[in-house]
């Protein structure tokens, strides 16, 4: 018997995982999304369960690196001129989050949440029968510049402090693992416990089908308003439809900010626009997930081809894509993999919902205890989704969550 009704706003991977955890606890669940299952960042990501990545973007030395990146409009970090003024408040908070104390606190919180990521995903994969869509071949971090390699060693040390295995590799060892690497590669490392999906869109669709078979309803609507009324949550769509529920979850990624604000929580959420291209016939065999940290993008071999993607662009939700950013990544990828065939491919741009301290917002609304937040995961949305879903379901069930959610509260800024 259902213990109550929950409406989840957002049919991305976080919303789907939250629905799964709520169903397990006996809730009657409806998912409301303006475009459908995995229509946004959940379909266009690189397909990595990056639980071994514990470092926030903000760091004491990040501004020195960011300054050089910003000089290159097609580099790893860019701010569109038309959006420069709007992003200033986010950047100010990002600077504040770059202090050594704040970075240490953020790292601790990310590591704690990521430590729950794989166990939570294992439970969801088993329950939904999607365990066969997972590969466990590890991740290679690859460098073509000595300065970037030296800096990465500090990050590897931090990962090892949290019990994460990182194996430094020579050039010859890297080529043994990936023979297609060019002479530009000077070193790197293997992160053996990294996990990758065959395709993130396929996984989301499979989970959605499994949820539908368990009587989860899917509604196509853009939620424009949310309010609490006499113990009931009322959702109103932009076309005037109304939904009432005992509880609700805001999990609509980059579109979550205005809904949280209606409940009195002003969160500094912005969007890191990510770009990629998927090459159906790349001409090279990639055996593992490959990160190019010095250039801010990755190479991910999915079931539908090789996906080259990443980088960060601040440009909000409305500006048109700058496809030259894709071309720049492809050019750099060919420096590492000279035999890469880039003749055909599908380009994509999506919105990562990002908080200045790299921590998502997970917890109850400060004004409505029957509304939970599950957004702002930035680069870790896929990674942290299953764990987030379980934590939110625990909150909605009146249980004490298994993780201290104080660092993830909406009111921390």
PDB file of C-alpha atoms in Angstrom, residues 8 12-13 15-24 29 31 37 124 128 204-218:
ATOM      1  CA  UNK A   8       8.901  14.524  -8.905  1.00  0.00           C
ATOM      2  CA  UNK A  12      16.474  13.219 -15.832  1.00  0.00           C
ATOM      3  CA  UNK A  13      18.640  10.635 -14.136  1.00  0.00           C
ATOM      4  CA  UNK A  15      14.521  12.360 -10.941  1.00  0.00           C
ATOM      5  CA  UNK A  16      14.392   8.772 -12.166  1.00  0.00           C
ATOM      6  CA  UNK A  17      16.679   7.547  -9.398  1.00  0.00           C
ATOM      7  CA  UNK A  18      14.618   9.424  -6.829  1.00  0.00           C
ATOM      8  CA  UNK A  19      11.460   7.853  -8.204  1.00  0.00           C
ATOM      9  CA  UNK A  20      13.022   4.403  -7.914  1.00  0.00           C
ATOM     10  CA  UNK A  21      13.984   4.978  -4.288  1.00  0.00           C
ATOM     11  CA  UNK A  22      10.526   6.365  -3.464  1.00  0.00           C
ATOM     12  CA  UNK A  23       8.777   3.404  -5.073  1.00  0.00           C
ATOM     13  CA  UNK A  24      10.933   1.066  -2.992  1.00  0.00           C
ATOM     14  CA  UNK A  29       5.034   8.346  -7.747  1.00  0.00           C
ATOM     15  CA  UNK A  31       7.179  12.231 -12.668  1.00  0.00           C
ATOM     16  CA  UNK A  37      12.838  11.147 -20.096  1.00  0.00           C
ATOM     17  CA  UNK A 124      19.437   0.305  -8.669  1.00  0.00           C
ATOM     18  CA  UNK A 128      15.957  -2.487 -12.600  1.00  0.00           C
ATOM     19  CA  UNK A 204      17.632   6.282 -18.386  1.00  0.00           C
ATOM     20  CA  UNK A 205      15.075   4.907 -20.834  1.00  0.00           C
ATOM     21  CA  UNK A 206      15.466   1.413 -19.401  1.00  0.00           C
ATOM     22  CA  UNK A 207      14.968   2.668 -15.839  1.00  0.00           C
ATOM     23  CA  UNK A 208      11.953   4.722 -16.944  1.00  0.00           C
ATOM     24  CA  UNK A 209      10.378   1.649 -18.554  1.00  0.00           C
ATOM     25  CA  UNK A 210      10.994  -0.334 -15.384  1.00  0.00           C
ATOM     26  CA  UNK A 211       9.398   2.434 -13.317  1.00  0.00           C
ATOM     27  CA  UNK A 212       6.372   2.558 -15.625  1.00  0.00           C
ATOM     28  CA  UNK A 213       5.935  -1.175 -15.102  1.00  0.00           C
ATOM     29  CA  UNK A 214       5.804  -0.435 -11.383  1.00  0.00           C
ATOM     30  CA  UNK A 215       2.932   2.011 -11.861  1.00  0.00           C
ATOM     31  CA  UNK A 216       4.980   5.213 -11.902  1.00  0.00           C
ATOM     32  CA  UNK A 217       3.127   7.802 -13.988  1.00  0.00           C
ATOM     33  CA  UNK A 218       4.831  10.177 -16.407  1.00  0.00           C
TER      34      UNK A 218
END
